[in-house]
Amino acid sequence: MGRFTLPRDVYFGAGAIDQLKTFKGSKAMVCVGGGSMKRFGFLDKVVDNLKEAGMEVQIFDGIEPDPSVTTVMRGAAAMTEFQPDWIVAIGGGSPIDAAKAMWVKYEYPDISFEDMCKVFGIPELRKKAHFCAISSTSGTATEVTAFAVITDYDKGIKYPMADFEITPDVAIVDPALAETMPPKLVAHTGMDAMTHAVEAYVSTVNCDFTDPLAIHAIEMIMDNLVKSYGGDMAARAAMHNAQCLAGMAFSNALLGIVHSMAHKTGAIFADYGAHIIHGAANAMYLPKVIAFNAKDPVAKKRYGVIADYMHLGGADDDEKVALLIKYLRGMNDDLNIPQCIRNYGANGLPAEVGFVPEDVFLERLPEIAKNAILDACTGSNPRIPTQEEMEKLFKCCYYDLEVDF
């Protein structure tokens, strides 16, 4: 038996944010990140709409990119004091992910962070509050997913939370918020969305309900991401929908080792000033993982189907996989994303001198590979790597080497 779970309501299109006026409740905690949502007036619009709905509103702000366990615990304490019956998270993936984790801790004050990270082990929510997510970026799709990613900076590891309980009750996908993204964020979140769709389609848990969502998302991203990066706002609006479709797919079909690898390298080099932005990591790793997974005949055929829908050509599946990899690498070039860790520089842009020192990478490689294999996303990858294979794969991603194993 399978399961397919989405938010009860997804409001999309221009003006969708105004649906907040129709919410029923007495208190709402609004969770937000830095200053962009306030600077562009969206935070005020959320607060005004909720007040028009008759709610008392409190703001929890300052949620950092790649939110920490500490921030989650602080936010949950604020919720415990305020006692909201609605949690409304607005912004990119970080404030929404953090608010999901706060929600769990708010409803179950005695739960440990380790228990929160047990895959599909979160107890029943909605005893205290319902959850609304309003996305401002076009990539994570956390507004419709059963996932959140929280960083333990003491360990330098990102931990994914996975449970249908944390799927939001309401998602608001209003393109006006996405118009404010700077080009670099458009690029990184867009390749995150592409990775979501590709990994969902080849996941071992794919099904008839997720495949159409993944394929259509890929087609839309192919048609619109580079144009959105160039400032085309019609393409930007299309990307906001495309990333949401990709999220619906992967929330139910799960992901693969591109995400396992990205989770375990994002913060591991932070002590050297190298924070590998999640979307950039996905963009660098995806072509290598496709080459690795394509050694599995079922995965190879499904990558071939993706290439067919993208009209890339190819006489057989081997050629189609090669053309798919070539296309994705070309997209990285068009978006000014480096092809490998060694060339990863400040702010995720290409650099002649890499941010991640080679000796540090090699020293930490065995532990990184071990943690990636243990990541929650690995189990649904079409090919499960050994420790040796994962280390070799990471080396290919560091040096931009061909994957031939």
Coordinates of C-alpha atoms in Angstrom, one line a residue:
M1 CA 0.0 0.0 0.0
G2 CA 1.2 3.5 -0.8
R3 CA 0.4 6.9 0.6
F4 CA 0.1 10.3 -1.1
T5 CA -0.2 13.3 1.3
L6 CA -0.4 17.0 0.5
P7 CA -1.6 20.1 2.4
R8 CA -5.4 20.3 2.6
D9 CA -5.3 23.6 0.7
V10 CA -2.8 25.1 -1.7
Y11 CA -3.6 28.7 -2.6
F12 CA -1.6 29.9 -5.6
G13 CA -1.4 32.8 -8.0
A14 CA -1.4 36.6 -7.6
G15 CA -3.0 37.7 -4.3
A16 CA -3.0 34.3 -2.7
I17 CA -1.5 35.7 0.5
D18 CA -4.8 37.5 1.2
Q19 CA -6.4 34.1 1.9
L20 CA -5.0 34.6 5.5
K21 CA -8.0 36.9 6.1
T22 CA -10.3 33.9 6.0
F23 CA -8.5 31.8 8.7
K24 CA -10.3 30.9 11.9
G25 CA -8.4 31.1 15.1
S26 CA -7.5 33.3 18.1
K27 CA -3.7 33.5 18.1
A28 CA -1.1 33.3 15.4
M29 CA 2.7 33.0 15.8
V30 CA 4.4 34.3 12.6
C31 CA 7.9 32.9 12.0
V32 CA 10.2 34.7 9.7
G33 CA 13.9 35.0 8.8
G34 CA 15.9 38.0 8.0
G35 CA 14.7 41.4 6.9
S36 CA 13.6 40.8 3.3
M37 CA 10.0 39.9 4.1
K38 CA 9.8 43.0 6.3
R39 CA 11.6 45.2 3.8
F40 CA 9.3 44.3 0.9
G41 CA 6.2 44.6 3.0
F42 CA 5.1 41.0 3.0
L43 CA 5.5 40.5 6.8
D44 CA 3.2 43.5 7.4
K45 CA 0.7 42.1 4.9
V46 CA 0.6 38.7 6.7
V47 CA 0.2 40.4 10.1
D48 CA -2.6 42.7 8.8
N49 CA -4.4 39.8 7.2
L50 CA -4.3 37.7 10.3
K51 CA -5.5 40.6 12.5
E52 CA -8.3 41.2 10.0
A53 CA -9.2 37.5 10.6
G54 CA -9.6 38.5 14.3
M55 CA -6.3 37.0 15.6
E56 CA -3.8 38.2 18.1
V57 CA -0.4 38.0 16.3
Q58 CA 3.1 37.6 17.7
I59 CA 6.3 37.6 15.5
F60 CA 9.3 35.3 16.0
D61 CA 12.0 36.7 13.7
G62 CA 15.7 36.4 13.0
I63 CA 15.6 32.7 11.9
E64 CA 19.0 32.2 10.3
P65 CA 19.8 30.4 7.0
D66 CA 20.2 26.7 7.7
P67 CA 18.4 27.1 11.1
S68 CA 20.0 25.6 14.2
V69 CA 18.8 23.4 16.9
T70 CA 19.2 26.3 19.3
T71 CA 16.8 28.5 17.2
V72 CA 14.3 25.7 17.1
M73 CA 14.3 25.3 20.9
R74 CA 14.1 29.1 21.4
G75 CA 11.1 29.4 19.0
A76 CA 9.3 26.5 20.7
A77 CA 9.7 28.2 24.0
A78 CA 8.2 31.4 22.6
M79 CA 5.2 29.4 21.3
T80 CA 4.8 27.7 24.7
E81 CA 4.5 31.1 26.3
F82 CA 2.2 32.6 23.6
Q83 CA 0.0 29.5 23.0
P84 CA -0.9 30.0 19.3
D85 CA -3.5 28.0 17.5
W86 CA -2.0 28.9 14.1
I87 CA 1.7 28.9 13.2
V88 CA 2.4 30.9 10.1
A89 CA 5.9 30.6 8.5
I90 CA 6.9 33.0 5.8
G91 CA 10.1 33.1 3.7
G92 CA 12.4 30.6 2.2
G93 CA 13.0 27.1 3.3
S94 CA 14.9 28.1 6.5
P95 CA 12.1 29.8 8.4
I96 CA 9.5 27.3 7.3
D97 CA 11.7 24.3 8.2
A98 CA 12.5 25.9 11.6
A99 CA 8.9 26.6 12.3
K100 CA 8.0 22.9 11.5
A101 CA 10.5 21.8 14.1
M102 CA 9.3 24.4 16.6
W103 CA 5.7 23.1 16.0
V104 CA 6.7 19.6 17.0
K105 CA 8.5 20.8 20.2
Y106 CA 5.6 23.1 21.0
E107 CA 3.1 20.3 20.9
Y108 CA 5.4 17.8 22.7
P109 CA 7.7 19.8 25.0
D110 CA 9.5 16.7 26.3
I111 CA 10.5 15.4 22.9
S112 CA 14.2 15.4 22.2
F113 CA 15.7 16.6 19.0
E114 CA 17.0 13.1 18.3
D115 CA 13.4 11.7 18.6
M116 CA 12.2 14.5 16.3
C117 CA 14.6 13.3 13.6
K118 CA 13.4 9.6 13.7
V119 CA 12.1 9.0 10.2
F120 CA 8.3 8.9 10.3
G121 CA 8.4 8.8 14.0
I122 CA 6.8 12.1 15.0
P123 CA 3.7 11.8 17.2
E124 CA 0.3 13.2 16.1
L125 CA 0.3 17.0 15.7
R126 CA -2.5 19.6 15.5
K127 CA -3.5 19.1 19.2
K128 CA -2.5 22.7 19.8
A129 CA -2.0 24.4 16.4
H130 CA -2.4 24.2 12.7
F131 CA 0.4 25.3 10.3
C132 CA 0.5 27.6 7.3
A133 CA 3.6 28.0 5.1
I134 CA 4.1 30.9 2.7
S135 CA 7.1 30.4 0.4
S136 CA 9.2 33.3 -0.9
T137 CA 11.8 31.2 -2.8
S138 CA 11.3 28.8 -5.7
G139 CA 13.2 25.7 -4.7
T140 CA 12.7 24.0 -1.3
A141 CA 8.9 23.5 -1.7
T142 CA 8.9 23.0 2.1
E143 CA 5.4 24.6 2.0
V144 CA 4.0 21.3 0.7
T145 CA 6.4 18.7 2.0
A146 CA 6.7 16.3 4.9
F147 CA 10.3 17.4 5.5
A148 CA 12.5 19.9 7.3
V149 CA 16.2 20.3 7.6
I150 CA 17.8 21.5 10.9
T151 CA 21.5 22.0 11.4
D152 CA 23.5 20.9 14.5
Y153 CA 26.4 23.3 14.3
D154 CA 28.3 21.6 17.1
K155 CA 28.5 18.5 14.8
G156 CA 28.5 20.4 11.5
I157 CA 25.7 18.2 10.2
K158 CA 22.3 18.9 8.7
Y159 CA 19.6 16.6 10.0
P160 CA 16.5 16.0 7.9
M161 CA 13.1 15.5 9.7
A162 CA 10.7 13.4 7.8
D163 CA 7.1 12.7 8.7
F164 CA 3.7 13.4 7.1
E165 CA 2.7 15.0 10.4
I166 CA 4.8 18.1 9.5
T167 CA 3.1 18.5 6.1
P168 CA 1.6 22.0 6.4
D169 CA -2.2 22.3 6.6
V170 CA -2.2 25.3 4.2
A171 CA 0.4 26.3 1.6
I172 CA 0.4 29.8 0.0
V173 CA 2.3 30.0 -3.3
D174 CA 2.1 33.7 -4.2
P175 CA 4.4 34.7 -7.1
A176 CA 4.8 38.3 -5.8
L177 CA 7.1 37.0 -3.0
A178 CA 9.4 35.2 -5.5
E179 CA 9.9 38.4 -7.5
T180 CA 12.1 39.8 -4.7
M181 CA 14.7 37.0 -5.0
P182 CA 18.2 38.1 -6.1
P183 CA 19.7 36.1 -9.1
K184 CA 22.0 34.0 -7.1
L185 CA 19.1 32.7 -5.0
V186 CA 17.0 32.1 -8.1
A187 CA 19.9 29.9 -9.4
H188 CA 20.4 27.9 -6.3
T189 CA 16.8 27.4 -5.4
G190 CA 16.0 26.5 -9.0
M191 CA 18.6 23.8 -9.1
D192 CA 17.3 22.5 -5.8
A193 CA 13.9 22.2 -7.4
M194 CA 15.3 20.4 -10.5
T195 CA 17.1 18.0 -8.1
H196 CA 13.9 17.3 -6.2
A197 CA 12.1 16.4 -9.4
V198 CA 14.8 14.2 -10.9
E199 CA 15.4 12.4 -7.7
A200 CA 11.7 11.8 -7.1
Y201 CA 11.3 10.4 -10.6
V202 CA 14.1 7.8 -10.1
S203 CA 13.4 7.1 -6.4
T204 CA 12.6 3.5 -5.6
V205 CA 9.4 4.8 -4.0
N206 CA 8.1 6.6 -7.1
C207 CA 4.5 5.9 -8.1
D208 CA 1.7 6.8 -10.5
F209 CA 0.8 9.8 -8.4
T210 CA 4.3 11.3 -8.2
D211 CA 5.6 10.6 -11.7
P212 CA 3.5 13.2 -13.5
L213 CA 4.3 15.9 -11.0
A214 CA 8.0 15.2 -11.3
I215 CA 8.0 15.2 -15.1
H216 CA 6.0 18.3 -15.5
A217 CA 8.1 20.1 -12.9
I218 CA 11.2 19.2 -14.9
E219 CA 9.7 20.5 -18.1
M220 CA 8.7 23.7 -16.5
I221 CA 12.1 24.2 -14.9
M222 CA 13.8 23.5 -18.2
D223 CA 11.7 26.2 -19.8
N224 CA 11.8 28.8 -17.1
L225 CA 14.8 28.7 -14.7
V226 CA 17.4 30.4 -16.9
K227 CA 14.9 33.0 -18.0
S228 CA 13.9 33.6 -14.4
Y229 CA 17.6 34.0 -13.5
G230 CA 17.8 36.6 -16.2
G231 CA 15.0 38.6 -14.7
D232 CA 11.9 37.4 -16.6
M233 CA 9.1 37.7 -14.1
A234 CA 6.6 35.6 -16.0
A235 CA 9.2 32.8 -15.9
R236 CA 9.8 33.6 -12.2
A237 CA 6.1 33.0 -11.5
A238 CA 6.2 29.8 -13.5
M239 CA 9.2 28.6 -11.5
H240 CA 7.3 29.3 -8.2
N241 CA 4.6 26.8 -9.3
A242 CA 7.2 24.4 -10.8
Q243 CA 9.1 24.1 -7.5
C244 CA 5.9 23.4 -5.7
L245 CA 5.0 20.6 -8.1
A246 CA 8.5 19.1 -7.5
G247 CA 7.9 19.3 -3.8
M248 CA 4.6 17.5 -4.1
A249 CA 6.5 14.8 -6.0
F250 CA 9.4 14.3 -3.6
S251 CA 7.4 14.6 -0.4
N252 CA 5.7 11.4 -1.4
A253 CA 8.3 9.7 -3.6
L254 CA 11.3 10.7 -1.4
L255 CA 14.7 11.7 -2.6
G256 CA 18.2 10.1 -3.1
I257 CA 21.9 10.5 -2.4
V258 CA 22.3 13.9 -4.0
H259 CA 20.4 15.2 -1.0
S260 CA 22.2 12.8 1.4
M261 CA 25.5 14.3 0.2
A262 CA 24.4 17.9 0.3
H263 CA 23.1 17.5 3.8
K264 CA 26.4 16.2 5.1
T265 CA 28.6 18.7 3.3
G266 CA 26.6 21.9 3.9
A267 CA 28.1 22.9 7.2
I268 CA 31.0 20.5 7.6
F269 CA 33.6 23.1 6.4
A270 CA 32.1 26.0 8.2
D271 CA 35.2 26.3 10.4
Y272 CA 37.1 27.2 7.2
G273 CA 34.5 29.8 6.2
A274 CA 33.1 27.4 3.6
H275 CA 29.3 27.0 3.9
I276 CA 28.2 25.0 0.8
I277 CA 24.8 26.4 -0.1
H278 CA 22.3 23.6 -0.4
G279 CA 21.1 24.4 -3.9
A280 CA 24.6 24.8 -5.2
A281 CA 25.6 21.5 -3.6
N282 CA 22.7 19.8 -5.4
A283 CA 23.6 21.4 -8.7
M284 CA 27.3 20.2 -8.4
Y285 CA 26.4 16.7 -7.2
L286 CA 23.4 15.9 -9.4
P287 CA 25.3 15.1 -12.7
K288 CA 27.7 12.8 -10.8
V289 CA 25.0 11.0 -9.0
I290 CA 23.1 10.4 -12.3
A291 CA 26.2 8.8 -13.7
F292 CA 26.5 6.6 -10.6
N293 CA 22.8 5.6 -10.5
A294 CA 22.6 4.9 -14.2
K295 CA 24.6 1.8 -13.6
D296 CA 21.3 0.4 -12.3
P297 CA 19.3 -0.6 -15.4
V298 CA 15.9 0.6 -14.0
A299 CA 17.3 4.0 -13.0
K300 CA 19.0 4.3 -16.4
K301 CA 15.7 3.7 -18.2
R302 CA 14.0 6.3 -16.1
Y303 CA 16.7 8.9 -16.7
G304 CA 16.1 8.1 -20.4
V305 CA 12.4 8.9 -20.0
I306 CA 13.4 12.3 -18.4
A307 CA 15.7 13.0 -21.4
D308 CA 12.8 12.1 -23.8
Y309 CA 10.5 14.6 -22.1
M310 CA 13.2 17.2 -22.3
H311 CA 13.6 16.4 -26.0
L312 CA 17.4 16.0 -25.6
G313 CA 17.7 13.2 -28.2
G314 CA 19.8 10.1 -28.0
A315 CA 19.6 6.7 -29.8
D316 CA 19.6 4.6 -26.6
D317 CA 19.5 5.1 -22.9
D318 CA 23.2 5.4 -22.5
E319 CA 23.2 8.3 -24.9
K320 CA 20.2 9.8 -23.3
V321 CA 21.9 9.7 -19.8
A322 CA 25.0 11.4 -21.2
L323 CA 22.9 14.1 -22.9
L324 CA 21.0 14.7 -19.6
I325 CA 24.2 15.1 -17.7
K326 CA 25.6 17.4 -20.4
Y327 CA 22.4 19.5 -20.2
L328 CA 22.5 19.9 -16.4
R329 CA 26.1 20.9 -16.5
G330 CA 25.3 23.4 -19.1
M331 CA 22.5 24.8 -16.9
N332 CA 25.0 25.1 -14.1
D333 CA 27.2 27.2 -16.4
D334 CA 24.3 29.4 -17.4
L335 CA 23.4 30.0 -13.7
N336 CA 27.1 30.7 -12.8
I337 CA 27.2 27.7 -10.4
P338 CA 30.6 25.8 -10.2
Q339 CA 30.8 22.2 -11.3
C340 CA 32.7 20.9 -8.3
I341 CA 33.6 21.6 -4.7
R342 CA 37.2 22.5 -5.5
N343 CA 35.9 25.4 -7.6
Y344 CA 33.3 26.5 -5.0
G345 CA 34.0 30.1 -3.8
A346 CA 32.4 32.8 -1.8
N347 CA 28.6 32.9 -1.8
G348 CA 28.5 29.7 -3.9
L349 CA 29.9 31.3 -7.0
P350 CA 32.8 29.8 -9.0
A351 CA 36.2 30.7 -7.7
E352 CA 39.7 30.1 -9.1
V353 CA 40.8 29.3 -5.6
G354 CA 38.5 26.9 -3.9
F355 CA 37.0 27.7 -0.5
V356 CA 37.3 24.1 0.7
P357 CA 41.0 23.1 1.2
E358 CA 41.9 19.8 -0.4
D359 CA 43.7 18.4 2.7
V360 CA 40.7 19.2 4.9
F361 CA 38.3 17.6 2.5
L362 CA 40.4 14.4 2.3
E363 CA 40.9 14.3 6.0
R364 CA 37.1 14.5 6.7
L365 CA 36.0 12.4 3.7
P366 CA 35.5 9.1 5.5
E367 CA 33.3 10.6 8.1
I368 CA 31.4 12.6 5.6
A369 CA 30.8 9.6 3.4
K370 CA 29.7 7.5 6.4
N371 CA 27.2 10.1 7.5
A372 CA 25.8 10.5 3.9
I373 CA 25.2 6.8 3.7
L374 CA 23.2 7.0 7.0
D375 CA 21.2 10.0 5.8
A376 CA 17.4 9.5 5.6
C377 CA 17.4 10.2 1.9
T378 CA 19.8 7.3 1.0
G379 CA 17.3 4.5 1.4
S380 CA 15.2 5.5 -1.6
N381 CA 18.1 6.0 -3.9
P382 CA 18.1 3.5 -6.8
R383 CA 21.7 2.4 -6.0
I384 CA 22.9 2.2 -2.4
P385 CA 26.7 3.0 -2.3
T386 CA 29.2 1.3 -0.2
Q387 CA 31.6 3.3 2.0
E388 CA 34.3 3.0 -0.7
E389 CA 31.9 4.0 -3.5
M390 CA 30.6 7.0 -1.5
E391 CA 34.1 8.3 -0.9
K392 CA 34.9 7.9 -4.6
L393 CA 31.7 9.7 -5.5
F394 CA 32.6 12.6 -3.2
K395 CA 36.1 12.8 -4.8
C396 CA 34.4 13.0 -8.2
C397 CA 32.3 15.9 -6.9
Y398 CA 35.4 17.6 -5.4
Y399 CA 37.7 17.3 -8.4
D400 CA 35.0 17.1 -11.2
L401 CA 36.1 13.6 -12.3
E402 CA 34.2 11.1 -14.5
V403 CA 32.1 8.6 -12.6
D404 CA 33.1 5.1 -13.9
F405 CA 32.1 2.8 -11.1

